[in-house]
GROMACS .gro file of C-alpha atoms in nm:
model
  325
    1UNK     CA    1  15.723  -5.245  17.029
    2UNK     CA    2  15.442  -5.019  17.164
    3UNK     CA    3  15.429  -4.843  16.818
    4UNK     CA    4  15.466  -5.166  16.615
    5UNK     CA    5  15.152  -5.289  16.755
    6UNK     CA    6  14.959  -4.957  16.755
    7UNK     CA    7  14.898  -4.981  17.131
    8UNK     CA    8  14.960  -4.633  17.222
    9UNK     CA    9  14.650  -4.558  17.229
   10UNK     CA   10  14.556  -4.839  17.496
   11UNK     CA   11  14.531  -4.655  17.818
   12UNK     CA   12  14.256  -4.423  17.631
   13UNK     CA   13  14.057  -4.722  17.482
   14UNK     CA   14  13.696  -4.742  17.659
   15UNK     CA   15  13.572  -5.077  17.756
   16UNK     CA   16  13.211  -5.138  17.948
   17UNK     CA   17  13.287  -5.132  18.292
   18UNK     CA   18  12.953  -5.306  18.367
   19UNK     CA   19  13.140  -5.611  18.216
   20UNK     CA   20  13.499  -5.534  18.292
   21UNK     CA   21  13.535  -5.356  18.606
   22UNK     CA   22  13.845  -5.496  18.690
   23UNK     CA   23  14.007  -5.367  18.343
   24UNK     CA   24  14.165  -5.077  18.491
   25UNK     CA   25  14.379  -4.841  18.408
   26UNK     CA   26  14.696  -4.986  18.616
   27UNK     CA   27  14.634  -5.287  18.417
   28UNK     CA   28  14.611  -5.148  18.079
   29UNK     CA   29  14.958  -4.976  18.149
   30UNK     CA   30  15.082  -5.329  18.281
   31UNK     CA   31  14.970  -5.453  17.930
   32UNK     CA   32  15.177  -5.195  17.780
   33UNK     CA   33  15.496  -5.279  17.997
   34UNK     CA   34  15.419  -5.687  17.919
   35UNK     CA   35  15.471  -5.630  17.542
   36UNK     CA   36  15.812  -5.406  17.590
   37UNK     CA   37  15.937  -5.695  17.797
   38UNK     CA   38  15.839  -5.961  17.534
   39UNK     CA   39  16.019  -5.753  17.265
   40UNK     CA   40  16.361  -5.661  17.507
   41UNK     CA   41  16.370  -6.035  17.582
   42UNK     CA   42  16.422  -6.091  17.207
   43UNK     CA   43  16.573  -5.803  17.066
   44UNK     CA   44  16.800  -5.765  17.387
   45UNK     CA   45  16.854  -6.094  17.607
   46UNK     CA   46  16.873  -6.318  17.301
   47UNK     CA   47  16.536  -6.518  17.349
   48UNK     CA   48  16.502  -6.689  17.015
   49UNK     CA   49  16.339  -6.473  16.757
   50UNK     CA   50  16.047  -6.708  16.757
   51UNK     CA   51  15.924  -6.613  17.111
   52UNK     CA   52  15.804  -6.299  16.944
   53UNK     CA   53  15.518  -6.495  16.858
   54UNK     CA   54  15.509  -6.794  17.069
   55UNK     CA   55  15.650  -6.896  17.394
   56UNK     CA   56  15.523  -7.091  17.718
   57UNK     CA   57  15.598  -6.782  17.948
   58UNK     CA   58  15.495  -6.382  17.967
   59UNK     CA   59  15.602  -6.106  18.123
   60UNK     CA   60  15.343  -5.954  18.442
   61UNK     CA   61  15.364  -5.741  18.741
   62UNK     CA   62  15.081  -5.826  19.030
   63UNK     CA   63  14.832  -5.637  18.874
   64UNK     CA   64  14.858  -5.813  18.561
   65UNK     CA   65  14.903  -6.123  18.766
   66UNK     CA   66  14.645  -6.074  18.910
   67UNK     CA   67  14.415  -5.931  18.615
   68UNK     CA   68  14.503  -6.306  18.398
   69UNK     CA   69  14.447  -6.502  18.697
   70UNK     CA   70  14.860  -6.643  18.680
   71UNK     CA   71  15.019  -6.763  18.956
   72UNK     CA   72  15.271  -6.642  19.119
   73UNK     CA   73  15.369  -6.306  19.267
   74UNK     CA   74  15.534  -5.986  19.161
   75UNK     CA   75  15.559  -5.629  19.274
   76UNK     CA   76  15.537  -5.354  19.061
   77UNK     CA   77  15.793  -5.415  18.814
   78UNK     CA   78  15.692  -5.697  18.539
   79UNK     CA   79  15.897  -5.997  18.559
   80UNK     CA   80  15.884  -6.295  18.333
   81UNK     CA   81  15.593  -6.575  18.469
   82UNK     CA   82  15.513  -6.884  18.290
   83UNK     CA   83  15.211  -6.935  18.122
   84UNK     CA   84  14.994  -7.223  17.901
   85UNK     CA   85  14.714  -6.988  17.742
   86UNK     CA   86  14.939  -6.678  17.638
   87UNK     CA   87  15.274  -6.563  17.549
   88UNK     CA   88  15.415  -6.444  17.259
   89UNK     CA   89  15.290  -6.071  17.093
   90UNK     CA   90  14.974  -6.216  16.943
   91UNK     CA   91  14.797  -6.304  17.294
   92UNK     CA   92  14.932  -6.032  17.494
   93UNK     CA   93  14.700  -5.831  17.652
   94UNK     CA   94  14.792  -5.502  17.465
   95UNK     CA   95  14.713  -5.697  17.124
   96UNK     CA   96  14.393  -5.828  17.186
   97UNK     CA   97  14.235  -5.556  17.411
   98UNK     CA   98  14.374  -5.271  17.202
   99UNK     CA   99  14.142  -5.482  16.874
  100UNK     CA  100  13.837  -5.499  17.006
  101UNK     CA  101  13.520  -5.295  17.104
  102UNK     CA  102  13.327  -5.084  17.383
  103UNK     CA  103  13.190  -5.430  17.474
  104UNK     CA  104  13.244  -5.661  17.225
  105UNK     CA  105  13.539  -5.840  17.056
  106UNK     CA  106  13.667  -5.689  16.684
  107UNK     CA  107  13.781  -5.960  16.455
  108UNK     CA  108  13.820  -5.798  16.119
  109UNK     CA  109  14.009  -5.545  16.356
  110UNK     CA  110  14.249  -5.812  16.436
  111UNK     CA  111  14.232  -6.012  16.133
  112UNK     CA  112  14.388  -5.673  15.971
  113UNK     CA  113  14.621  -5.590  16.186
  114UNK     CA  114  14.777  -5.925  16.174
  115UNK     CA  115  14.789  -5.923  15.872
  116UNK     CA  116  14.963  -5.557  15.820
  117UNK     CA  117  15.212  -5.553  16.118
  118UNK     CA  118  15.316  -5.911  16.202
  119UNK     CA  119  15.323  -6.004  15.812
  120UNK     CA  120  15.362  -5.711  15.582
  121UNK     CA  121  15.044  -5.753  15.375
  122UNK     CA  122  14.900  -5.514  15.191
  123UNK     CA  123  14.500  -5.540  15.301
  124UNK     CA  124  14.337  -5.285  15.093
  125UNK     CA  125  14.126  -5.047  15.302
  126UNK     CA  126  13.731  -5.054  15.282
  127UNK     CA  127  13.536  -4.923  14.986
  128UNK     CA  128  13.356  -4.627  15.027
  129UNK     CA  129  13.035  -4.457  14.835
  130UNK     CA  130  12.728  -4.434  14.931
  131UNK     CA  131  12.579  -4.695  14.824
  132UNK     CA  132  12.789  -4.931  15.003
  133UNK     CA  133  12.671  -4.696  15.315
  134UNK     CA  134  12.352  -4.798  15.223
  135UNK     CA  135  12.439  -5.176  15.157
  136UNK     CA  136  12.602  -5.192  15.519
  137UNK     CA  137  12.264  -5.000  15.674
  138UNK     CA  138  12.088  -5.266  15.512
  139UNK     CA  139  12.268  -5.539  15.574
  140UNK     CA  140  12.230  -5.394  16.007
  141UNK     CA  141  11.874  -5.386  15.992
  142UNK     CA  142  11.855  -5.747  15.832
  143UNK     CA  143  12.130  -5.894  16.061
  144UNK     CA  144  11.931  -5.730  16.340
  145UNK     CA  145  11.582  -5.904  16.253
  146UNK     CA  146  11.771  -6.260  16.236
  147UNK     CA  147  11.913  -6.192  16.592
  148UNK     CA  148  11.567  -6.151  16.724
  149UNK     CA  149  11.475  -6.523  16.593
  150UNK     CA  150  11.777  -6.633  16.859
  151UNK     CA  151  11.656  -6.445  17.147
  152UNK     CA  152  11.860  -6.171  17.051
  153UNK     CA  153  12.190  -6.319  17.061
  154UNK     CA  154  12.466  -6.394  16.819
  155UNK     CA  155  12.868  -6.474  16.837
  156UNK     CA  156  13.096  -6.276  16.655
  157UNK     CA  157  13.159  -6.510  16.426
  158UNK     CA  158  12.799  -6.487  16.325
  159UNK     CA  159  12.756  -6.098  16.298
  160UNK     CA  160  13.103  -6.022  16.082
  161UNK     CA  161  13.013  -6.335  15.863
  162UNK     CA  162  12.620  -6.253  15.819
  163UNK     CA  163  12.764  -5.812  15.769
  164UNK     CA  164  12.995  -5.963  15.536
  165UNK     CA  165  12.857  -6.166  15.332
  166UNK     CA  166  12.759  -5.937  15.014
  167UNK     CA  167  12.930  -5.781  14.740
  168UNK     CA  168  13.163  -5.616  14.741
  169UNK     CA  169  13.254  -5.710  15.115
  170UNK     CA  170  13.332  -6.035  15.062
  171UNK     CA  171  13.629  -5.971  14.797
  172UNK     CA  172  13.819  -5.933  15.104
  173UNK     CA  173  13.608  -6.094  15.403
  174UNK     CA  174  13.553  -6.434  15.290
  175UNK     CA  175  13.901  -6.528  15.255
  176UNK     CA  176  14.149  -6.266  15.371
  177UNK     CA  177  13.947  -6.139  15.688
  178UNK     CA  178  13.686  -6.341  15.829
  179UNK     CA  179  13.883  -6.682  15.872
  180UNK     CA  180  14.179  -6.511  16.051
  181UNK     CA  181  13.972  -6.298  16.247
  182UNK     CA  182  13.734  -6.537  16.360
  183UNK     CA  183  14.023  -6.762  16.478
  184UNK     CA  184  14.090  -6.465  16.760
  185UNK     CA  185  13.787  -6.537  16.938
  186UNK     CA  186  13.928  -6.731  17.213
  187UNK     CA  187  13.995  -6.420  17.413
  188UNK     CA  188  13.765  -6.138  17.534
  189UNK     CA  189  13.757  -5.743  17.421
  190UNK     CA  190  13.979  -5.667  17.764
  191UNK     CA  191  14.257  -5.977  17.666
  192UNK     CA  192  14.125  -6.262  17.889
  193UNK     CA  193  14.095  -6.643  17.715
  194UNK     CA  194  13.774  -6.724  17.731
  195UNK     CA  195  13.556  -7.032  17.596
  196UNK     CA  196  13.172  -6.848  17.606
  197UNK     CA  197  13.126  -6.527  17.497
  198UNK     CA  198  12.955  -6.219  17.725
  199UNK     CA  199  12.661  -6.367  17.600
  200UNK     CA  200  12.726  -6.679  17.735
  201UNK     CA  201  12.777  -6.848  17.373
  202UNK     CA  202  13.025  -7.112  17.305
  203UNK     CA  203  13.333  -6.960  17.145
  204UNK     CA  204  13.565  -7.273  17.250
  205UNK     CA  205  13.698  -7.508  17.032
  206UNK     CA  206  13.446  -7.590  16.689
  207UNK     CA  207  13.426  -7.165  16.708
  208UNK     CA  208  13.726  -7.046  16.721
  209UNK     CA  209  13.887  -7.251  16.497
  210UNK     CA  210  14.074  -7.012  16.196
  211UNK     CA  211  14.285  -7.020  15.883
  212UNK     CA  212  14.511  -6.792  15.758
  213UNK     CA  213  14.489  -6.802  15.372
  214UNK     CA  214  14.790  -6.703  15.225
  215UNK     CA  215  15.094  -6.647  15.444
  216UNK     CA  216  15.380  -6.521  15.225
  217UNK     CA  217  15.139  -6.264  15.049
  218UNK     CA  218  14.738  -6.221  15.016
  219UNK     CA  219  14.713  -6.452  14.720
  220UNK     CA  220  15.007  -6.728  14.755
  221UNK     CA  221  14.750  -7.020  14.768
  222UNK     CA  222  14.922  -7.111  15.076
  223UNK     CA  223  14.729  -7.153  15.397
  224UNK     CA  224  14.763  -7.228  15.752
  225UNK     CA  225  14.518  -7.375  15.968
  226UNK     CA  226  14.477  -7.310  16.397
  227UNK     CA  227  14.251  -7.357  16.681
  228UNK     CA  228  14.282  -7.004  16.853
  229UNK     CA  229  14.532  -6.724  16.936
  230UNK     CA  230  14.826  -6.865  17.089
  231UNK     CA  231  14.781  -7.205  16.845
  232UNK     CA  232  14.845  -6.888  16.549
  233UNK     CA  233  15.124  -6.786  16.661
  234UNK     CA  234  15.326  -7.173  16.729
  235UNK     CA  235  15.202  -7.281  16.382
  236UNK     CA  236  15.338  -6.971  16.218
  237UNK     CA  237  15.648  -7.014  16.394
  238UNK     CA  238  15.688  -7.392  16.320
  239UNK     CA  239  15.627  -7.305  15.945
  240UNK     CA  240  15.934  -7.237  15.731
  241UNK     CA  241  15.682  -7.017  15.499
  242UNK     CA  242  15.542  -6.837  15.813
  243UNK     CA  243  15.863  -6.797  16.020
  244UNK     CA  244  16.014  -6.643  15.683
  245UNK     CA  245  15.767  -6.409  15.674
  246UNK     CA  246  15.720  -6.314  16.011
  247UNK     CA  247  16.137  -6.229  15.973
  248UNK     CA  248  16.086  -6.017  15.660
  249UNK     CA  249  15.816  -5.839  15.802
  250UNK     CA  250  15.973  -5.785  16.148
  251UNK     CA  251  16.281  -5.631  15.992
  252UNK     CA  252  16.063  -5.426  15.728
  253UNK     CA  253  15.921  -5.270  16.071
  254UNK     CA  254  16.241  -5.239  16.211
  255UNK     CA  255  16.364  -5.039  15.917
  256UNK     CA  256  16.046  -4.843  15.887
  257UNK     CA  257  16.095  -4.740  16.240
  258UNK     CA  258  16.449  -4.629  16.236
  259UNK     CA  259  16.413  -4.453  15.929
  260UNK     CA  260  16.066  -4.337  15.922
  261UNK     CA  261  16.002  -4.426  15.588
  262UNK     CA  262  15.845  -4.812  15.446
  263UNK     CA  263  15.994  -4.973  15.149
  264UNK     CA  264  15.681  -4.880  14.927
  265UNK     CA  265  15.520  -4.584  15.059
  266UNK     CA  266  15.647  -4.297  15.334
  267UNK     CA  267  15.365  -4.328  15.515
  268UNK     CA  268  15.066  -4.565  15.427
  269UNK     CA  269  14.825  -4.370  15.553
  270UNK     CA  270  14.877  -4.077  15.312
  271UNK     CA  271  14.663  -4.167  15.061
  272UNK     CA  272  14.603  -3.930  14.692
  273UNK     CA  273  14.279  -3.856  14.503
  274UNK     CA  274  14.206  -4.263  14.418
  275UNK     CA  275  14.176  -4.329  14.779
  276UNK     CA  276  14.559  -4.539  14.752
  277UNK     CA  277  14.882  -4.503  14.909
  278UNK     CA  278  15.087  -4.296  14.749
  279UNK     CA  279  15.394  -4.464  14.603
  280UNK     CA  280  15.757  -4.340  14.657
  281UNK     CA  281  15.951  -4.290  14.366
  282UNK     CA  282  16.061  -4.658  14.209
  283UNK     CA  283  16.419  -4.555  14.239
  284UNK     CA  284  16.390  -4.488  14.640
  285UNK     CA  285  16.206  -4.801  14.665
  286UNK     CA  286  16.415  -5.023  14.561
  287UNK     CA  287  16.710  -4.861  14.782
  288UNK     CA  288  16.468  -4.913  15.026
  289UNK     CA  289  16.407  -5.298  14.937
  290UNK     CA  290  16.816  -5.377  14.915
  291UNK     CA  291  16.848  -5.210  15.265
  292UNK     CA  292  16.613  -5.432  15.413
  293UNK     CA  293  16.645  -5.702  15.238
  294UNK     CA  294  17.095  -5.647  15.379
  295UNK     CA  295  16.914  -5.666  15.694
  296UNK     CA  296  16.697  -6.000  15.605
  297UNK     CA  297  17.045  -6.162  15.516
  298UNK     CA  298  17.218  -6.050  15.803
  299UNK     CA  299  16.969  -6.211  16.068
  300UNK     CA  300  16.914  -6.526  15.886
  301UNK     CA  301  17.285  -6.530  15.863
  302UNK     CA  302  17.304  -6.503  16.241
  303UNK     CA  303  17.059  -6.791  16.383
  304UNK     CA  304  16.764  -6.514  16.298
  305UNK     CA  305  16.923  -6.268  16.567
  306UNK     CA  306  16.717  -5.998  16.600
  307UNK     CA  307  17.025  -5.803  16.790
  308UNK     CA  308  17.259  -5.890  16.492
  309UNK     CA  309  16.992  -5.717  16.265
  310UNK     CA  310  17.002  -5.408  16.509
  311UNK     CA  311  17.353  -5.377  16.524
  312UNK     CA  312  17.396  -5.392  16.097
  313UNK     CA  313  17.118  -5.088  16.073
  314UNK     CA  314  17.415  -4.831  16.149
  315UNK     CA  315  17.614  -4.933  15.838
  316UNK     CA  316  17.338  -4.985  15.599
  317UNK     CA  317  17.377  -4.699  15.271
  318UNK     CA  318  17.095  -4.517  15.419
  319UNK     CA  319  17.291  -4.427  15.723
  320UNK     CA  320  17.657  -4.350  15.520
  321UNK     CA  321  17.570  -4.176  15.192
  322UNK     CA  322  17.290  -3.911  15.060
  323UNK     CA  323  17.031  -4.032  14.808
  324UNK     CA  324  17.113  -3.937  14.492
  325UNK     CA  325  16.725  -3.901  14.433
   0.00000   0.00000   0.00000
């Protein structure tokens, strides 16, 4: 779960402790602990498979009890505690802390890796060159000069859309970035919900309002509509286009992690001379595809079990037989 998410790193991440002194570093392992219990109370106690994403309850110890402002007490061990502005992967702690900046929130951060680990799309990364080094500098200074006509404040919302809002950036930012992202502004750089900013500016409601365009893949026309964090994740889950998804991308994981390989590439991040993933052979990707696509069957088949899915993975081909390739 840890690794799914990318949250290793977590307990290293630097936040301003002008602004966050109580984010410690007890709490940032808490966060860590919250998200294996969310996944074990799936993949293990046979939660449904939607409370990945959504539920009315999280997991906490007191110090993350204490850190959300729940109620309730715990000792050191988290145990589950109910909840109305979190639960679910998406607003845990570990998520939205470990997206974010020194001291201020990251939504292209989180608009991407939404995207990439909770639904399998393929989000190219940024253009590089020069000149769009120079573009970005430019585009700094300018946003930089408008900030001073406000008194030297902005949102979020306002800096990624004004940075964005050129050529070539907004191939990707205008539809497949900036209207998820933005939607992830209901809670703070360290994880708390929040309805003003650090900078005391409204993010509530009219401002945090997002859309996810395209749900099955980048460009199915499809698009899904939400008023924060937690409101993403129960309209994903109470779509039969987004629950489908989240499935085939959840087992994709799944099968990545077991077998330390993805369907299209070994590693993603292994990139060749054009700057793009480099492709495993067609024949070991479409072994690769039919394994996890076994696994999609086998789930579905079984109320979406998560478990069932588990306990298939040690007699999928991958496991009995050598490739031939």
């Amino acid at each position: 779960a840890v690794q799914w998410l990318d949250a290793e790193g977590l307990p290293y991440d630097a936040r301003d402790p002008a602004r966050y002194p109580t984010y410690t570093t007890d709490v940032q392992k808490s966060m860590l602990e919250e998200v294996r219990a969310i996944y074990n109370d799936v993949l293990l106690d046979g939660a449904p498979f939607a409370n990945l994403y959504s539920s009315s309850y999280t997991f906490a110890n007191q110090a993350l009890i204490n850190f959300y402002g729940l109620s309730g007490s715990a000792g050191s061990a988290v145990q589950k505690v109910n909840t109305t502005n979190r639960g679910g992967l998406l607003a845990s702690g570990a998520f939205t802390a470990r997206n974010a900046h020194f001291a201020k929130t990251a939504p292209v951060i989180r608009a991407v890796r939404t995207r990439r680990s909770f639904l399998c799309h393929d989000v190219p990364n940024p253009p590089t060159g020069v000149a769009l080094d120079q573009l970005r500098e430019d585009q700094a200074k300018a946003f930089e000069a408008l900030k001073a006509t406000q008194g030297g404040f902005a949102t979020a919302r306002q800096e990624y859309h004004f940075l964005t809002s050129v050529s070539p950036c907004t191939n990707c930012h205008l539809k497949i970035i900036n209207p998820l992202g933005f939607g992830f502004e209901d809670f703070s750089p360290v994880g708390l919900p929040r309805t003003r900013d650090d900078n005391n500016l409204s993010v509530a409601f009219q401002d945090d309002d997002g859309t996810l365009y395209g749900i099955n893949s980048l460009d199915d026309g499809k698009s899904l509509a939400f008023a924060g964090t937690k409101d993403l994740g129960a309209k994903l889950v109470a779509s039969p286009d987004g629950l489908s998804q989240l499935r085939s991308c959840f087992v994709e994981n799944n099968f990545r992690l077991a077998f330390g390989t993805g369907i299209k590439y070994f590693d993603r991040n292994l990139v060749g001379s054009d700057d793009k993933p480099i492709p495993l052979p067609a024949a070991q990707q479409q072994a690769n595809a039919n394994e996890v696509a076994a696994l999609i069957q086998q789930m579905s088949a079984n109320s979406n079990s998560p478990k069932a899915m588990l306990q298939s993975l040690g007699s999928l081909k991958s496991v009995r037989y050598r490739k031939d390739f």
